[in-house]
Coordinates of C-alpha atoms and ligand atoms in Angstrom, one line a residue:
Chain A
M1 CA 59.4 -85.3 -4.3
I2 CA 57.4 -83.9 -1.5
Q3 CA 59.5 -85.7 1.1
R4 CA 62.6 -84.1 -0.4
E5 CA 61.1 -80.6 -0.3
K6 CA 60.3 -81.1 3.4
V7 CA 63.9 -82.0 4.1
Y8 CA 65.1 -78.9 2.3
K9 CA 62.7 -76.8 4.2
Y10 CA 64.0 -78.1 7.5
I11 CA 67.6 -77.7 6.5
F12 CA 67.1 -74.1 5.6
A13 CA 64.9 -73.4 8.6
G14 CA 67.7 -74.9 10.7
L15 CA 70.3 -72.7 9.1
A16 CA 68.1 -69.6 9.5
F17 CA 67.6 -70.3 13.1
T18 CA 71.2 -70.9 13.9
S19 CA 72.0 -67.3 13.8
L20 CA 69.1 -66.7 16.1
I21 CA 70.5 -69.2 18.6
F22 CA 73.8 -67.3 18.5
L23 CA 72.1 -64.0 19.1
I24 CA 70.2 -65.4 22.1
G25 CA 73.3 -67.1 23.5
I26 CA 75.3 -63.9 23.3
T27 CA 72.5 -61.9 24.9
I28 CA 72.2 -64.4 27.8
V29 CA 76.0 -64.4 28.4
L30 CA 76.2 -60.6 28.3
F31 CA 73.5 -60.3 30.8
K32 CA 74.7 -63.1 33.0
E33 CA 78.2 -61.9 33.2
G34 CA 77.5 -58.1 33.0
L35 CA 74.6 -57.8 35.5
P36 CA 76.6 -58.9 38.6
M37 CA 78.6 -55.7 38.3
F38 CA 75.6 -53.7 39.3
K39 CA 75.5 -55.4 42.6
E40 CA 78.9 -54.0 43.3
V41 CA 78.4 -50.6 41.8
G42 CA 75.1 -48.8 41.1
L43 CA 74.0 -48.4 37.5
F44 CA 74.3 -44.6 37.6
E45 CA 77.6 -44.7 39.5
F46 CA 78.8 -47.1 36.8
L47 CA 77.6 -45.0 33.9
G48 CA 78.3 -41.6 35.4
G49 CA 81.5 -42.3 37.3
K50 CA 84.4 -40.2 36.2
Y51 CA 87.2 -42.6 37.0
W52 CA 88.1 -45.9 35.5
Y53 CA 90.8 -47.5 37.6
P54 CA 89.7 -51.1 37.6
T55 CA 93.0 -52.5 39.0
Y56 CA 93.6 -50.0 41.8
E57 CA 92.9 -50.8 45.4
P58 CA 90.1 -49.9 45.9
P59 CA 89.1 -49.9 42.2
D60 CA 87.1 -47.3 40.4
F61 CA 84.5 -48.5 37.9
G62 CA 83.2 -45.3 36.3
I63 CA 82.9 -45.6 32.6
L64 CA 81.9 -42.0 31.8
P65 CA 85.4 -41.3 30.3
L66 CA 84.9 -44.4 28.1
I67 CA 81.4 -43.4 27.0
L68 CA 82.6 -39.9 26.2
G69 CA 85.6 -41.4 24.3
S70 CA 83.3 -43.5 22.2
F71 CA 80.9 -40.7 21.7
L72 CA 83.6 -38.2 20.7
V73 CA 85.2 -40.6 18.3
T74 CA 81.9 -41.6 16.8
L75 CA 80.7 -38.1 16.4
G76 CA 83.9 -37.1 14.7
A77 CA 83.6 -40.1 12.4
L78 CA 80.1 -39.0 11.4
F79 CA 81.4 -35.7 10.3
I80 CA 83.7 -37.6 7.9
C81 CA 81.6 -40.5 6.8
V82 CA 78.3 -38.7 6.1
P83 CA 79.6 -36.1 3.6
L84 CA 82.0 -38.7 2.0
G85 CA 79.5 -41.5 2.0
V86 CA 76.4 -39.6 0.9
G87 CA 78.4 -37.5 -1.5
S88 CA 79.8 -40.5 -3.2
A89 CA 76.4 -42.1 -3.4
L90 CA 75.0 -39.0 -5.0
Y91 CA 77.8 -38.9 -7.4
I92 CA 77.6 -42.6 -8.3
N93 CA 73.8 -42.4 -8.7
E94 CA 73.4 -39.0 -10.4
I95 CA 76.5 -37.9 -12.2
A96 CA 78.8 -40.8 -12.9
T97 CA 78.8 -42.3 -16.3
G98 CA 78.4 -46.0 -16.7
R99 CA 82.2 -46.5 -16.9
Q100 CA 82.9 -44.5 -13.7
K101 CA 80.2 -46.4 -11.9
T102 CA 81.7 -49.7 -12.8
I103 CA 85.0 -48.5 -11.4
L104 CA 83.8 -46.6 -8.3
K105 CA 81.4 -49.1 -6.9
P106 CA 83.8 -52.0 -6.5
L107 CA 86.5 -49.6 -5.3
I108 CA 84.4 -48.6 -2.5
E109 CA 83.5 -52.1 -1.7
I110 CA 87.2 -53.0 -1.5
L111 CA 87.5 -50.2 1.1
A112 CA 84.9 -52.0 3.1
G113 CA 86.8 -55.3 2.8
I114 CA 90.1 -54.1 4.3
P115 CA 90.5 -55.7 7.7
S116 CA 90.3 -53.1 10.5
I117 CA 93.7 -54.1 11.8
V118 CA 95.2 -52.7 8.5
Y119 CA 93.4 -49.4 9.0
G120 CA 94.7 -49.4 12.6
F121 CA 98.2 -50.1 11.4
F122 CA 98.0 -47.4 8.7
G123 CA 96.6 -45.0 11.2
M124 CA 99.3 -45.6 13.7
V125 CA 102.2 -45.6 11.4
V126 CA 101.2 -43.0 8.9
V127 CA 98.2 -40.9 9.9
A128 CA 99.0 -40.3 13.6
P129 CA 102.6 -39.0 13.1
F130 CA 101.4 -36.9 10.1
L131 CA 98.7 -35.3 12.2
Q132 CA 101.1 -34.7 15.1
E133 CA 103.5 -33.0 12.8
L134 CA 100.8 -31.0 11.0
L135 CA 98.9 -29.8 14.0
G136 CA 101.8 -29.5 16.4
L137 CA 100.3 -31.9 18.9
P138 CA 102.1 -33.6 21.8
V139 CA 100.9 -37.0 20.6
G140 CA 99.5 -38.1 17.3
Q141 CA 97.1 -40.8 18.7
T142 CA 94.0 -38.8 19.5
A143 CA 90.3 -38.9 19.3
F144 CA 90.6 -37.0 16.0
T145 CA 92.9 -39.6 14.5
G146 CA 90.3 -42.3 15.6
S147 CA 87.5 -40.3 14.0
L148 CA 89.3 -39.9 10.8
M149 CA 90.1 -43.6 10.5
L150 CA 86.6 -44.7 11.6
G151 CA 85.0 -42.2 9.3
I152 CA 86.8 -43.6 6.4
M153 CA 86.0 -47.2 7.5
A154 CA 82.3 -46.3 7.8
T155 CA 82.1 -44.5 4.5
P156 CA 81.5 -47.7 2.4
T157 CA 78.6 -48.6 4.6
V158 CA 77.0 -45.2 4.4
C159 CA 77.8 -45.0 0.6
S160 CA 76.4 -48.3 -0.4
I161 CA 73.2 -48.1 1.6
S162 CA 72.6 -44.5 0.5
E163 CA 73.2 -45.6 -3.0
D164 CA 70.7 -48.4 -2.7
A165 CA 68.2 -45.9 -1.3
L166 CA 68.8 -43.5 -4.2
S167 CA 68.5 -46.2 -6.8
F168 CA 65.2 -47.3 -5.3
V169 CA 63.7 -43.9 -6.1
P170 CA 61.5 -44.7 -9.1
K171 CA 62.6 -43.2 -12.4
S172 CA 59.1 -42.0 -12.9
F173 CA 59.6 -39.4 -10.1
R174 CA 62.5 -38.0 -12.0
Y175 CA 60.6 -37.9 -15.3
A176 CA 57.7 -36.2 -13.6
S177 CA 59.9 -33.6 -12.2
F178 CA 61.7 -32.8 -15.4
A179 CA 58.4 -32.8 -17.3
T180 CA 57.1 -30.0 -15.0
G181 CA 60.1 -27.8 -15.9
A182 CA 62.4 -28.6 -13.0
N183 CA 66.2 -28.6 -13.7
R184 CA 68.6 -31.3 -12.5
W185 CA 69.5 -29.6 -9.3
Q186 CA 65.9 -29.0 -8.3
T187 CA 65.0 -32.6 -9.2
L188 CA 67.8 -33.8 -7.0
T189 CA 67.1 -31.7 -4.0
K190 CA 63.3 -31.5 -4.1
V191 CA 62.4 -35.0 -5.3
I192 CA 65.2 -37.5 -5.3
I193 CA 66.9 -36.7 -1.9
P194 CA 63.6 -36.3 0.0
S195 CA 62.3 -39.6 -1.5
A196 CA 65.5 -41.3 -0.4
G197 CA 65.8 -39.4 2.8
S198 CA 64.8 -42.0 5.3
G199 CA 66.9 -44.5 3.4
I200 CA 69.9 -42.2 3.7
S201 CA 69.2 -41.7 7.4
T202 CA 69.2 -45.5 7.8
A203 CA 72.6 -45.5 6.1
I204 CA 73.9 -42.9 8.5
I205 CA 72.7 -44.8 11.5
L206 CA 74.1 -48.0 10.4
G207 CA 77.4 -46.3 9.7
M208 CA 77.3 -44.9 13.2
S209 CA 76.6 -48.3 14.6
R210 CA 79.6 -49.6 12.8
A211 CA 81.8 -46.8 14.2
V212 CA 80.6 -47.3 17.8
G213 CA 81.4 -51.0 17.6
E214 CA 84.7 -50.8 15.9
T215 CA 87.5 -51.9 18.1
M216 CA 90.9 -52.7 16.6
T217 CA 91.5 -49.5 14.9
V218 CA 90.5 -47.3 17.8
L219 CA 92.6 -49.3 20.1
M220 CA 95.6 -48.6 17.9
V221 CA 95.1 -45.0 17.0
T222 CA 93.3 -43.2 19.8
G223 CA 96.1 -43.3 22.5
G224 CA 94.1 -45.2 25.1
A225 CA 93.9 -42.6 27.9
A226 CA 90.8 -43.4 30.0
V227 CA 90.2 -39.8 31.1
I228 CA 87.4 -37.4 30.3
P229 CA 88.4 -35.7 27.1
H230 CA 88.3 -31.9 26.8
S231 CA 89.2 -31.7 23.2
I232 CA 89.1 -33.9 20.1
F233 CA 92.9 -33.6 19.9
Q234 CA 93.5 -35.5 23.1
P235 CA 94.1 -39.2 23.5
V236 CA 90.9 -41.0 24.5
R237 CA 89.8 -44.5 25.1
T238 CA 86.6 -46.0 23.8
M239 CA 84.4 -48.7 25.4
T240 CA 85.4 -51.2 22.8
A241 CA 89.1 -50.6 23.1
T242 CA 88.8 -50.9 26.9
I243 CA 87.3 -54.4 26.6
A244 CA 89.8 -55.5 24.0
A245 CA 92.8 -54.2 26.0
E246 CA 91.8 -55.4 29.4
M247 CA 90.0 -58.6 28.9
G248 CA 93.2 -60.6 28.6
E249 CA 94.5 -59.4 32.0
T250 CA 91.5 -59.9 34.2
V251 CA 90.8 -62.7 36.6
L252 CA 87.8 -64.7 35.5
G253 CA 84.8 -63.9 37.7
S254 CA 86.5 -60.8 39.3
N255 CA 84.7 -57.5 39.5
H256 CA 86.9 -56.1 36.7
Y257 CA 85.8 -59.1 34.6
H258 CA 82.1 -58.3 35.2
A259 CA 82.7 -54.6 34.6
L260 CA 84.0 -55.4 31.2
F261 CA 81.0 -57.5 30.4
A262 CA 78.8 -54.7 31.7
I263 CA 80.5 -52.4 29.2
G264 CA 79.9 -55.0 26.5
L265 CA 76.2 -55.1 27.5
I266 CA 75.9 -51.4 27.2
L267 CA 77.5 -51.3 23.8
F268 CA 75.2 -54.1 22.7
L269 CA 72.2 -52.1 23.8
I270 CA 73.4 -49.0 22.0
T271 CA 74.0 -50.7 18.7
L272 CA 70.7 -52.6 19.2
I273 CA 68.9 -49.3 19.5
F274 CA 70.7 -47.9 16.5
N275 CA 69.7 -50.9 14.4
I276 CA 66.1 -50.8 15.6
I277 CA 65.8 -47.1 14.7
A278 CA 67.4 -47.8 11.3
E279 CA 65.0 -50.7 10.7
L280 CA 62.0 -48.5 11.6
I281 CA 63.1 -45.7 9.4
S282 CA 63.8 -47.9 6.4
R283 CA 60.5 -49.6 6.8
R284 CA 58.8 -46.2 6.6
F285 CA 60.9 -45.5 3.6
R286 CA 59.7 -48.6 1.7
I287 CA 56.1 -47.8 2.6
K288 CA 56.6 -44.2 1.5
L289 CA 57.8 -45.3 -1.9
G290 CA 55.1 -48.0 -2.2
L291 CA 57.7 -50.8 -2.2
G292 CA 55.9 -52.8 0.5
R293 CA 57.4 -54.1 3.7
Chain B
M1 CA 53.4 -21.0 -40.7
A2 CA 49.7 -21.3 -40.6
E3 CA 47.9 -19.6 -37.7
N4 CA 46.3 -22.7 -36.3
I5 CA 49.4 -24.9 -36.0
R6 CA 51.0 -25.4 -32.7
I7 CA 53.7 -28.1 -33.3
E8 CA 55.3 -28.8 -36.6
V9 CA 57.2 -32.1 -37.0
K10 CA 59.6 -31.8 -40.0
D11 CA 61.4 -34.8 -41.5
V12 CA 62.1 -36.4 -38.2
N13 CA 64.3 -39.4 -37.8
F14 CA 65.0 -40.7 -34.3
Y15 CA 67.5 -43.3 -33.2
Y16 CA 68.1 -45.3 -30.0
G17 CA 71.8 -46.1 -30.5
K18 CA 71.8 -47.5 -34.1
K19 CA 68.2 -48.6 -34.0
S20 CA 65.8 -46.3 -35.8
A21 CA 62.5 -45.7 -34.0
L22 CA 61.0 -43.1 -36.3
Q23 CA 61.6 -42.5 -40.0
N24 CA 60.8 -39.5 -42.0
V25 CA 57.9 -38.3 -39.9
S26 CA 56.3 -35.0 -40.8
M27 CA 53.1 -33.8 -39.3
D28 CA 51.4 -30.7 -37.9
I29 CA 49.6 -30.6 -34.6
K30 CA 46.7 -28.2 -34.6
K31 CA 46.0 -25.7 -31.9
N32 CA 43.2 -26.4 -29.4
K33 CA 42.5 -29.8 -30.9
I34 CA 42.9 -33.3 -29.6
T35 CA 45.3 -35.3 -31.7
A36 CA 45.4 -39.1 -31.1
I37 CA 48.4 -41.2 -31.9
I38 CA 47.6 -44.8 -32.5
G39 CA 49.5 -47.9 -33.7
P40 CA 50.7 -51.3 -32.6
S41 CA 53.1 -51.6 -29.7
G42 CA 56.6 -50.5 -30.4
C43 CA 55.7 -48.3 -33.4
G44 CA 57.2 -45.2 -31.8
K45 CA 54.2 -43.4 -30.3
S46 CA 55.8 -42.7 -27.0
T47 CA 59.1 -41.9 -28.7
L48 CA 57.3 -39.3 -30.8
I49 CA 55.5 -37.5 -28.0
R50 CA 58.6 -37.6 -25.8
L51 CA 60.3 -35.6 -28.6
F52 CA 57.8 -32.8 -28.1
N53 CA 59.1 -32.0 -24.6
R54 CA 62.6 -33.2 -25.1
M55 CA 62.3 -36.0 -22.6
N56 CA 64.2 -38.3 -24.9
E57 CA 67.3 -36.4 -24.0
L58 CA 67.2 -38.1 -20.6
I59 CA 67.9 -41.4 -22.4
P60 CA 71.5 -41.8 -23.2
N61 CA 72.7 -42.5 -26.8
T62 CA 69.8 -41.1 -28.7
R63 CA 69.9 -39.1 -31.8
L64 CA 67.4 -36.8 -33.6
E65 CA 67.4 -35.6 -37.1
G66 CA 65.0 -33.1 -38.5
R67 CA 63.2 -30.4 -36.6
I68 CA 60.3 -29.9 -34.3
N69 CA 58.8 -26.4 -34.0
L70 CA 56.7 -25.0 -31.3
D71 CA 54.8 -21.9 -32.6
G72 CA 57.3 -21.7 -35.4
K73 CA 60.5 -22.0 -33.3
N74 CA 62.7 -25.0 -33.3
I75 CA 62.6 -26.4 -29.8
Y76 CA 65.9 -28.2 -30.3
S77 CA 67.8 -25.0 -31.3
S78 CA 70.7 -24.2 -29.0
K79 CA 69.1 -20.9 -28.1
I80 CA 66.1 -22.5 -26.6
D81 CA 66.0 -23.3 -22.9
V82 CA 64.9 -26.9 -22.3
V83 CA 63.2 -26.0 -19.0
E84 CA 61.1 -23.4 -20.8
V85 CA 60.1 -26.0 -23.4
R86 CA 59.0 -28.4 -20.7
R87 CA 57.1 -25.7 -18.9
R88 CA 55.2 -24.9 -22.1
I89 CA 54.6 -28.5 -23.0
G90 CA 53.2 -30.5 -20.1
M91 CA 53.2 -34.3 -19.9
V92 CA 51.1 -37.0 -18.2
F93 CA 52.5 -40.4 -18.1
Q94 CA 51.1 -43.9 -18.7
K95 CA 51.4 -44.9 -15.1
P96 CA 50.3 -42.2 -12.6
N97 CA 53.5 -41.0 -11.0
P98 CA 52.7 -38.5 -8.2
F99 CA 55.6 -37.6 -5.9
P100 CA 55.6 -39.0 -2.4
K101 CA 54.5 -35.6 -1.1
S102 CA 51.2 -34.1 -0.1
I103 CA 48.5 -33.6 -2.6
F104 CA 49.0 -29.9 -2.4
E105 CA 52.8 -30.1 -2.8
N106 CA 52.4 -32.3 -5.8
V107 CA 50.5 -29.6 -7.7
A108 CA 52.5 -26.8 -6.3
Y109 CA 55.8 -28.4 -7.4
G110 CA 55.8 -27.0 -10.9
L111 CA 55.2 -23.5 -9.6
R112 CA 57.9 -23.8 -6.9
V113 CA 60.5 -25.0 -9.3
N114 CA 59.7 -22.2 -11.6
G115 CA 60.6 -19.7 -8.9
I116 CA 57.1 -18.7 -7.7
K117 CA 57.1 -18.1 -4.0
E118 CA 54.0 -16.1 -3.2
R119 CA 51.8 -18.3 -1.0
K120 CA 48.4 -16.9 -1.9
Y121 CA 49.1 -17.2 -5.6
I122 CA 50.3 -20.8 -5.2
A123 CA 47.3 -21.8 -3.1
A124 CA 44.9 -20.3 -5.7
K125 CA 46.7 -21.9 -8.5
V126 CA 46.7 -25.3 -6.9
E127 CA 42.9 -25.0 -6.3
K128 CA 42.3 -24.0 -9.8
S129 CA 44.4 -26.7 -11.3
L130 CA 42.7 -29.4 -9.1
K131 CA 39.3 -28.0 -10.2
N132 CA 40.4 -28.1 -13.9
A133 CA 41.5 -31.7 -13.4
A134 CA 38.1 -32.5 -11.9
I135 CA 39.5 -33.8 -8.7
W136 CA 39.1 -30.8 -6.3
E137 CA 35.8 -32.0 -4.7
E138 CA 37.4 -35.4 -3.8
V139 CA 40.6 -34.0 -2.3
K140 CA 39.8 -30.5 -1.0
D141 CA 39.5 -31.7 2.6
R142 CA 42.8 -33.6 2.6
L143 CA 45.2 -31.5 0.7
S144 CA 48.0 -32.3 3.1
D145 CA 47.6 -36.1 2.9
N146 CA 50.2 -38.0 1.0
A147 CA 49.3 -38.3 -2.7
L148 CA 50.2 -42.0 -2.8
G149 CA 47.1 -42.7 -0.7
L150 CA 44.9 -41.8 -3.6
S151 CA 43.3 -44.3 -5.9
G152 CA 44.9 -44.9 -9.3
G153 CA 42.3 -42.8 -11.1
Q154 CA 42.6 -40.0 -8.6
Q155 CA 46.4 -40.1 -8.8
Q156 CA 46.2 -39.8 -12.6
R157 CA 43.9 -36.7 -12.3
L158 CA 46.3 -35.3 -9.7
C159 CA 49.1 -35.8 -12.2
I160 CA 47.0 -33.9 -14.8
A161 CA 46.5 -31.1 -12.2
R162 CA 50.2 -31.1 -11.6
A163 CA 50.9 -30.7 -15.3
L164 CA 48.2 -28.0 -15.7
A165 CA 49.5 -25.9 -12.8
V166 CA 52.3 -24.4 -14.8
E167 CA 49.8 -23.4 -17.5
P168 CA 51.4 -25.3 -20.4
E169 CA 50.2 -24.6 -24.0
V170 CA 50.3 -28.2 -24.9
L171 CA 49.5 -31.3 -22.9
L172 CA 51.0 -34.6 -23.9
M173 CA 49.4 -37.7 -22.6
D174 CA 50.9 -41.1 -23.0
E175 CA 48.2 -43.7 -22.6
P176 CA 46.8 -41.9 -19.6
C177 CA 44.0 -44.3 -19.0
S178 CA 45.7 -47.6 -19.5
A179 CA 46.0 -48.3 -15.8
L180 CA 42.5 -47.1 -15.0
D181 CA 39.1 -48.6 -14.6
P182 CA 36.2 -47.6 -16.9
T183 CA 34.8 -45.0 -14.5
S184 CA 38.1 -43.2 -14.1
T185 CA 38.7 -43.5 -17.8
R186 CA 35.4 -41.8 -18.5
K187 CA 36.1 -39.1 -16.1
I188 CA 39.5 -38.4 -17.7
E189 CA 38.0 -38.5 -21.2
E190 CA 35.4 -35.9 -20.2
L191 CA 38.2 -33.9 -18.7
I192 CA 40.3 -34.0 -21.8
L193 CA 37.4 -32.9 -23.9
D194 CA 37.0 -30.0 -21.6
L195 CA 40.6 -29.1 -21.5
K196 CA 40.6 -28.7 -25.3
K197 CA 39.2 -25.2 -25.0
K198 CA 42.5 -24.0 -23.5
Y199 CA 45.1 -26.5 -24.4
T200 CA 46.4 -28.4 -27.4
I201 CA 46.3 -32.1 -26.5
V202 CA 48.3 -35.0 -28.0
I203 CA 47.2 -38.3 -26.6
V204 CA 48.7 -41.7 -27.2
T205 CA 46.2 -44.5 -26.9
H206 CA 45.7 -48.2 -27.6
N207 CA 42.0 -47.9 -27.3
M208 CA 40.4 -47.3 -30.7
Q209 CA 37.1 -46.3 -29.2
Q210 CA 38.8 -43.8 -27.1
A211 CA 40.5 -42.2 -30.1
A212 CA 37.3 -42.2 -32.0
R213 CA 35.4 -40.7 -29.1
I214 CA 37.6 -37.8 -28.2
A215 CA 40.2 -37.0 -30.9
D216 CA 39.8 -34.4 -33.7
Y217 CA 42.7 -35.8 -35.6
T218 CA 44.3 -39.2 -35.5
A219 CA 47.7 -40.3 -36.7
F220 CA 48.4 -44.0 -37.3
F221 CA 52.0 -45.2 -37.0
M222 CA 53.6 -48.5 -37.8
L223 CA 57.2 -49.5 -37.2
G224 CA 58.3 -45.9 -36.9
D225 CA 56.5 -44.7 -40.1
L226 CA 53.6 -42.3 -40.1
I227 CA 51.1 -44.3 -42.2
E228 CA 48.2 -42.0 -42.2
Y229 CA 47.2 -38.8 -40.5
D230 CA 43.8 -37.2 -40.9
V231 CA 40.6 -36.1 -39.3
T232 CA 39.5 -38.8 -36.9
D233 CA 36.2 -39.4 -38.7
K234 CA 38.0 -40.1 -41.9
I235 CA 40.5 -42.4 -40.4
F236 CA 37.8 -44.5 -38.7
T237 CA 35.3 -44.5 -41.5
R238 CA 37.2 -44.1 -44.8
P239 CA 40.9 -44.7 -44.2
S240 CA 42.9 -44.3 -47.4
K241 CA 45.3 -47.1 -46.7
K242 CA 44.6 -50.7 -46.4
V243 CA 46.9 -51.2 -43.3
T244 CA 45.1 -48.5 -41.4
E245 CA 41.8 -50.2 -42.1
D246 CA 43.2 -53.5 -41.0
Y247 CA 44.5 -52.0 -37.8
I248 CA 41.4 -50.1 -36.7
T249 CA 39.1 -53.0 -37.5
G250 CA 41.3 -55.2 -35.3
R251 CA 42.4 -57.5 -38.1
F252 CA 45.9 -57.4 -36.6
G253 CA 48.1 -56.1 -33.8
Ligands
ATP301 N1 64.9 -46.3 -23.9 C1 64.9 -47.0 -25.1 N2 66.1 -47.5 -25.5 C2 66.2 -48.3 -26.6 N3 65.1 -48.5 -27.4 C3 63.9 -48.0 -27.1 C4 63.8 -47.2 -25.9 N4 62.5 -46.8 -25.8 C5 61.9 -47.3 -26.9 N5 62.7 -48.0 -27.6 C6 62.4 -48.7 -28.9 O1 61.9 -47.8 -29.8 C7 60.8 -48.3 -30.5 C8 59.6 -47.5 -30.2 O2 59.2 -47.5 -28.9 P1 58.1 -46.7 -28.2 O3 58.2 -46.9 -26.8 O4 58.1 -45.3 -28.7 O5 56.8 -47.5 -28.8 P2 55.3 -47.3 -28.4 O6 54.6 -47.1 -29.7 O7 55.1 -46.2 -27.4 O8 54.9 -48.7 -27.9 P3 53.9 -49.1 -26.7 O9 52.5 -49.0 -27.4 O10 54.2 -50.5 -26.3 O11 54.1 -48.1 -25.6 C9 60.6 -49.7 -29.9 O12 61.2 -50.6 -30.9 C10 61.4 -49.7 -28.7 O13 61.9 -51.0 -28.4
MG302 MG1 54.5 -46.2 -25.4

């Protein structure tokens, strides 16, 4: 019996550590393949360079346009996924009847399950031409189109994590609030939302991290111009889309190849930072509500 | 209506869905007295006092028959504002439930939601409520600390202060000491006796000694029926029903 338990223990420990091995492996490869770039081009030149012409002679390896592209698209996505995600979470948690809840929650989860290529396809074929027509733009594939698609894609993440945060707020807070003569709106804004506040922030950061890392959709709908954007209605190219589009054409071990890895490394660091912040905030949230670590 | 009656319960039936939790309950709660509600678990004590401040409305699928009057007015009438009822009838819950806010903000909460903005007034009121709840001395130097850092007994007194801040006329307490140690319990009992001067208090308790010590009147419930309701002394020394005697002497439940 005890023998058997030990075996189980090792099996599960092994499984748990497998993902850790992958994480370490990926990190090592990113650093190993990305760092040589900085021998060619200085870090600041790489991050701040305005031109990305990796195949010209001589090549330019400035990723500022790509960083700005990612930033613009992500920021725009936030403006869409935060109101949609947090709003639906509030609706599901506070207003929806039991029946509506059982319909809405799975529906939003289905939204999360749609492959990103499908979003991209939909964005390219339906949304981009529609926006082009509607706004009278020269092209439909713009940062805005990307933001719109990413915003919708990140909504389920924001919604379901916010919803968890709201449902973790103890019922007793609500009762205490009503019992002191607060109405529903006051209870929501003064007790429930502040109590779930850091949980909701976590949701937003994780949604953001999803938007920054998304590749397929932005590749298909943002137009792919690696220039510094001046408006959200211009085509842009994000860091992820650059890697996806160019990796197939580079020569293994070339400067271009290392440059793409260096972009990957930077993306990895950005999402890592997002996730660490999210974790720190959510830990504070659980302590605040007395839920332990 | 007699002068000294604050709450009148008239022919009340209450249902959770189809399940009846109170049957044909009628009783008068006297002004500036402590009324204890006792009875075995599940007999409807919490349900009854939650009817007094309309908290049962937050539970879906419930139904009330009969009427409950506060100072002669039916609190369930469509003309009555539920927020007003809850302001006039404060409640302290079984488990201390301070908000994850500062000690000060917890007490100020009821004032703020009732539209009071004047800072000085709020500060004075918070201090007075904390004093009335016998916790001022312990917290006066750390009013901006998070209330969740207080001990259980302190949290419960803070919750009492929070309820007192809006100056209710009635204070409902649902087993306020059940999560507390004997010292905190004694403090809260003293506090309740003191509050009687200004407030009408209804307290649910599982502790017979507690009811005997502090209550002026005691009501004994069983399975949703009001079995006996009288002066505490009489209930504990010469109950008129056999079941009451069995219960208080601990022969069952
Ligand atoms: N939210 C609810 N939904 C359905 N039934 C409920 C609900 N709350 C209470 N009841 C039922 O109503 C009856 C009375 O419950 P109540 O909580 O008023 O009892 P109580 O006397 O306060 O018990 P305790 O001493 O255990 O707190 C019980 O049978 C209980 O199961
Ligand atoms: Mg109870």
